[in-house]
Amino acid sequence: MSYTDKMLRDDALKGKVIVVTGGGSGLGKAMTKYFLELGAQVAITSRDLEKLKTTAAELESETGGKCLPLQCDVRHYEKVENMLQETLKVFGKVDVLLNNAAGNFISPTERLSANAFDTVIDIVLKGSKNCTLAFGKHWIDTKQTSATILNIVTTYAWTGSAYVVPSATAKAGVLAMTRSLAVEWAKYGIRSNAIAPGPFPTKGAWDRLLPGDLSEKFDMAKKVPLKRVGDHQELANLAAYLVSDFSAYVNGDVITIDGGEWLKGAGQFNLLEAIPEELWDQLEMMIKAKKNK
């Protein structure tokens, strides 16, 4: 057996309907694929409908499951409500909400505009709040007896981290919401948990965070005691367990999956202290160039 192998048995999620925000690519796509393989029906959401359609078609072809692409900007509550209603129209119910949509970029905080700070806060914290509130109200109003919220946070949600202050601020808020609702909503049969991943590089997100040759200069694997980054299937395995009935007694927890990284040195991006001012200028230009393409 290997850490890249699939963990749960066939049909472990059969009959479940799962909504994955930010499900069109990266880790959201990896988790969605495994959910489908385990028998779940999945709705994936993001702002990019064309990417969602492509991903849904690809995953349906690979797994034989049903994947519903739904455009949704989680920053707006009314759009989240519409997305929920569209999911209910197609699948008839929702059992799991996976708050995975995120935004992040590295920068000295004094270089950030108020709008740049707000962009990350709005997607990560406000977006997770919007989805959690809409889905939670639905489950409570309809007296659904069992439901699960799973939030993707990060280890610097509790340690903080330099150079990603908006993300650290937002993720800390999501973690507090996770723990708070685990207590408050348990009486409704709603479990609330979180996963705090360490480095799990994805093509899109990590290219934006560390463009050019920066990913080679700042090799995240060197900070991990196990001397490697995470494999997407490892995260998918953990997520599938936490949304399955096998984890029915797990509530209000945050599970770290980072190879021991945060214990070795809190603050995933603190190593960026080594970047000189002129390199920050180059980094900003590379990020802006990618944005304008």
Coordinates of C-alpha atoms in Angstrom, one line a residue:
M1 CA 0.0 0.0 0.0
S2 CA 1.1 3.6 -0.6
Y3 CA 0.0 7.0 0.5
T4 CA -1.2 7.6 -3.0
D5 CA -3.6 4.7 -2.8
K6 CA -7.4 5.2 -2.3
M7 CA -8.5 4.6 1.3
L8 CA -12.2 4.0 1.6
R9 CA -14.2 1.1 0.2
D10 CA -16.4 1.3 -2.9
D11 CA -19.7 3.1 -2.4
A12 CA -18.6 4.6 0.9
L13 CA -20.4 7.8 -0.1
K14 CA -23.2 6.3 -2.0
G15 CA -26.5 8.3 -1.7
K16 CA -24.7 11.4 -0.5
V17 CA -25.0 14.8 -2.3
I18 CA -21.9 17.0 -1.8
V19 CA -21.3 20.6 -2.8
V20 CA -17.7 21.6 -3.3
T21 CA -16.9 25.3 -3.7
G22 CA -13.8 26.0 -5.8
G23 CA -14.3 22.5 -7.3
G24 CA -13.2 23.3 -10.8
S25 CA -9.5 22.7 -10.4
G26 CA -6.7 21.8 -8.0
L27 CA -7.5 20.3 -4.6
G28 CA -11.2 20.8 -5.1
K29 CA -11.1 18.8 -8.3
A30 CA -9.1 16.0 -6.6
M31 CA -11.5 15.7 -3.7
T32 CA -14.5 15.8 -6.1
K33 CA -13.1 13.0 -8.2
Y34 CA -12.7 10.7 -5.2
F35 CA -16.2 11.6 -3.9
L36 CA -17.6 10.6 -7.3
E37 CA -15.6 7.3 -7.3
L38 CA -17.1 6.5 -3.9
G39 CA -20.6 6.9 -5.2
A40 CA -21.5 10.5 -4.2
Q41 CA -23.3 13.0 -6.5
V42 CA -21.4 16.3 -6.5
A43 CA -22.1 19.9 -7.4
I44 CA -19.0 21.9 -8.1
T45 CA -19.0 25.7 -8.0
S46 CA -16.8 28.7 -8.9
R47 CA -17.1 31.9 -10.9
D48 CA -15.7 30.3 -14.1
L49 CA -18.5 28.3 -15.6
E50 CA -16.6 27.1 -18.6
K51 CA -13.8 25.6 -16.5
L52 CA -16.5 23.9 -14.3
K53 CA -18.2 22.4 -17.3
T54 CA -14.9 21.1 -18.6
T55 CA -14.0 19.6 -15.2
A56 CA -17.5 18.1 -14.7
A57 CA -17.4 16.4 -18.1
E58 CA -13.9 15.1 -17.5
L59 CA -14.8 13.7 -14.1
E60 CA -18.1 12.1 -15.2
S61 CA -16.2 10.4 -18.0
E62 CA -13.5 9.1 -15.6
T63 CA -15.8 8.0 -12.8
G64 CA -19.2 7.3 -14.2
G65 CA -20.6 9.6 -11.5
K66 CA -22.9 12.7 -11.7
C67 CA -21.1 16.0 -11.4
L68 CA -23.1 19.2 -11.7
P69 CA -21.3 22.5 -12.6
L70 CA -22.9 25.6 -11.1
Q71 CA -21.5 29.1 -11.5
C72 CA -21.5 30.9 -8.1
D73 CA -19.6 33.8 -6.6
V74 CA -19.5 32.9 -3.0
R75 CA -18.9 36.5 -2.0
H76 CA -22.6 37.2 -2.6
Y77 CA -25.2 35.6 -0.4
E78 CA -28.0 35.7 -2.9
K79 CA -25.9 33.9 -5.4
V80 CA -25.1 31.2 -2.9
E81 CA -28.8 30.8 -2.2
N82 CA -29.4 30.4 -5.9
M83 CA -26.7 27.8 -6.2
L84 CA -28.2 25.9 -3.3
Q85 CA -31.7 25.9 -5.0
E86 CA -30.2 24.7 -8.3
T87 CA -28.5 21.8 -6.5
L88 CA -31.8 20.9 -4.8
K89 CA -33.6 21.0 -8.1
V90 CA -31.3 18.5 -9.6
F91 CA -30.4 16.2 -6.7
G92 CA -33.4 16.8 -4.3
K93 CA -31.2 17.3 -1.3
V94 CA -27.7 18.2 0.0
D95 CA -25.8 16.3 2.6
V96 CA -22.4 17.9 2.7
L97 CA -21.0 21.4 2.1
L98 CA -17.2 21.6 1.5
N99 CA -16.0 25.2 1.8
N100 CA -12.9 25.0 -0.4
A101 CA -13.0 28.2 -2.4
A102 CA -10.0 30.4 -1.6
G103 CA -7.9 33.3 -2.8
N104 CA -4.3 34.2 -1.7
F105 CA -1.2 35.9 -2.8
I106 CA 2.1 36.7 -1.1
S107 CA 3.1 40.3 -0.4
P108 CA 4.5 42.4 2.4
T109 CA 1.3 43.7 4.1
E110 CA 2.3 47.3 3.8
R111 CA 2.3 46.9 0.0
L112 CA -1.4 45.8 0.0
S113 CA -4.2 48.0 -0.9
A114 CA -7.4 47.9 1.3
N115 CA -9.1 46.3 -1.8
A116 CA -6.5 43.6 -2.1
F117 CA -6.9 42.7 1.5
D118 CA -10.7 42.7 1.1
T119 CA -10.6 40.4 -1.9
V120 CA -9.1 37.6 0.1
I121 CA -11.3 38.2 3.1
D122 CA -14.4 38.2 1.0
I123 CA -13.7 34.9 -0.8
V124 CA -12.3 33.0 2.2
L125 CA -14.2 34.2 5.2
K126 CA -17.3 35.9 3.8
G127 CA -17.7 33.2 1.2
S128 CA -17.4 30.4 3.7
K129 CA -19.9 32.3 6.0
N130 CA -22.3 32.8 3.2
C131 CA -22.3 29.1 2.2
T132 CA -22.4 27.9 5.8
L133 CA -25.3 30.1 6.7
A134 CA -27.4 29.4 3.6
F135 CA -26.9 25.6 3.8
G136 CA -27.3 25.5 7.6
K137 CA -30.6 27.5 7.5
H138 CA -31.8 25.1 4.8
W139 CA -30.9 22.0 6.9
I140 CA -32.5 23.4 10.0
D141 CA -35.6 24.6 8.3
T142 CA -36.2 21.3 6.6
K143 CA -35.4 19.3 9.7
Q144 CA -32.8 17.3 7.9
T145 CA -31.5 14.8 10.5
S146 CA -27.9 14.6 9.3
A147 CA -25.5 17.0 7.5
T148 CA -21.8 17.8 7.4
I149 CA -19.8 21.0 6.9
L150 CA -16.1 20.5 6.0
N151 CA -13.9 23.6 5.8
I152 CA -10.4 23.7 4.2
V153 CA -8.3 26.0 6.4
T154 CA -4.5 26.0 6.9
T155 CA -2.0 25.5 9.7
Y156 CA -1.3 29.2 9.8
A157 CA -5.0 29.7 10.8
W158 CA -3.7 29.3 14.4
T159 CA 0.0 30.3 14.1
G160 CA -0.4 33.2 11.7
S161 CA 2.1 33.7 8.9
A162 CA 3.9 36.7 7.6
Y163 CA 3.4 37.7 4.0
V164 CA -0.1 36.1 3.7
V165 CA -1.8 38.2 6.4
P166 CA -5.2 38.5 4.6
S167 CA -5.4 34.7 4.2
A168 CA -4.2 34.0 7.7
T169 CA -6.8 36.4 9.1
A170 CA -9.6 34.9 7.0
K171 CA -8.7 31.3 7.7
A172 CA -8.5 31.9 11.4
G173 CA -12.1 33.2 11.2
V174 CA -13.2 30.1 9.3
L175 CA -11.6 27.9 11.9
A176 CA -13.4 29.8 14.8
M177 CA -16.7 29.4 12.9
T178 CA -16.0 25.7 12.5
R179 CA -15.5 25.1 16.2
S180 CA -18.3 27.4 17.2
L181 CA -21.0 25.8 15.0
A182 CA -19.8 22.3 15.9
V183 CA -21.3 23.0 19.3
E184 CA -24.2 25.2 18.4
W185 CA -25.6 23.1 15.5
A186 CA -24.8 19.6 16.8
K187 CA -28.4 19.5 18.2
Y188 CA -29.6 19.7 14.6
G189 CA -27.5 16.8 13.4
I190 CA -25.0 19.1 11.7
R191 CA -21.3 18.2 12.1
S192 CA -18.6 20.8 11.4
N193 CA -15.0 20.0 10.9
A194 CA -11.9 21.4 9.2
I195 CA -8.8 20.2 7.4
A196 CA -5.5 22.2 7.7
P197 CA -3.3 21.1 4.8
G198 CA 0.4 21.9 4.6
P199 CA 2.0 22.3 1.1
F200 CA -0.1 20.5 -1.5
P201 CA 1.1 22.3 -4.7
T202 CA -1.4 22.9 -7.4
K203 CA -0.6 24.3 -10.8
G204 CA -2.9 27.3 -10.7
A205 CA -2.6 28.5 -7.0
W206 CA 1.1 27.9 -6.5
D207 CA 2.0 29.5 -9.8
R208 CA 0.2 32.6 -8.6
L209 CA 1.8 32.5 -5.2
L210 CA 5.3 31.7 -6.4
P211 CA 5.6 32.7 -10.1
G212 CA 8.7 32.3 -12.2
D213 CA 11.6 30.5 -10.6
L214 CA 10.5 31.4 -7.0
S215 CA 9.0 27.9 -6.5
E216 CA 12.5 26.5 -7.0
K217 CA 14.2 29.1 -4.8
F218 CA 11.7 28.5 -2.0
D219 CA 11.2 24.8 -2.0
M220 CA 8.4 24.0 0.5
A221 CA 9.5 20.4 0.8
K222 CA 12.6 21.5 2.6
K223 CA 10.5 22.8 5.5
V224 CA 8.6 19.5 5.9
P225 CA 10.2 16.9 8.3
L226 CA 9.1 14.2 5.9
K227 CA 11.0 16.0 3.1
R228 CA 8.1 16.0 0.6
V229 CA 4.9 17.9 -0.2
G230 CA 1.5 16.3 0.0
D231 CA -0.1 14.1 -2.7
H232 CA -3.6 15.2 -3.7
Q233 CA -5.0 11.7 -3.0
E234 CA -3.9 12.0 0.6
L235 CA -6.0 15.0 1.1
A236 CA -8.9 13.4 -0.9
N237 CA -8.7 10.4 1.4
L238 CA -9.0 12.5 4.5
A239 CA -11.8 14.6 3.1
A240 CA -13.8 11.6 2.1
Y241 CA -13.5 10.1 5.6
L242 CA -14.6 13.3 7.2
V243 CA -17.7 13.6 5.0
S244 CA -18.6 9.9 5.3
D245 CA -20.6 8.2 8.0
F246 CA -17.4 6.5 9.3
S247 CA -16.6 9.9 11.0
A248 CA -20.0 10.3 12.6
Y249 CA -18.4 11.0 16.0
V250 CA -15.9 13.5 14.8
N251 CA -17.2 17.0 15.4
G252 CA -15.5 20.4 15.9
D253 CA -12.1 19.1 15.0
V254 CA -9.4 20.4 12.7
I255 CA -7.1 17.7 11.3
T256 CA -3.6 18.8 10.2
I257 CA -2.1 17.0 7.2
D258 CA 1.3 18.6 6.6
G259 CA 4.1 16.1 7.3
G260 CA 4.9 17.9 10.5
E261 CA 5.6 21.2 8.8
W262 CA 4.0 23.6 11.3
L263 CA 5.7 21.9 14.2
K264 CA 9.0 22.4 12.6
G265 CA 8.4 26.1 11.9
A266 CA 5.1 27.9 12.4
G267 CA 4.1 30.2 9.5
Q268 CA 4.1 28.5 6.1
F269 CA 5.4 31.6 4.3
N270 CA 7.7 33.1 7.0
L271 CA 10.7 31.9 5.0
L272 CA 9.9 34.8 2.5
E273 CA 11.8 37.1 4.9
A274 CA 14.8 36.3 2.7
I275 CA 13.3 38.0 -0.3
P276 CA 15.0 41.4 -0.9
E277 CA 12.9 44.5 -1.8
E278 CA 14.0 44.4 -5.5
L279 CA 12.7 40.9 -5.8
W280 CA 9.3 41.9 -4.3
D281 CA 9.2 44.5 -7.1
Q282 CA 9.8 41.8 -9.7
L283 CA 7.3 39.5 -8.1
E284 CA 4.6 42.2 -8.2
M285 CA 5.3 42.7 -11.9
M286 CA 5.1 39.0 -12.6
I287 CA 1.8 38.6 -10.7
K288 CA 0.3 41.6 -12.6
A289 CA 1.4 40.2 -15.9
K290 CA -0.3 36.9 -15.2
K291 CA -3.4 38.7 -14.1
N292 CA -3.6 40.7 -17.3
K293 CA -3.3 37.7 -19.6

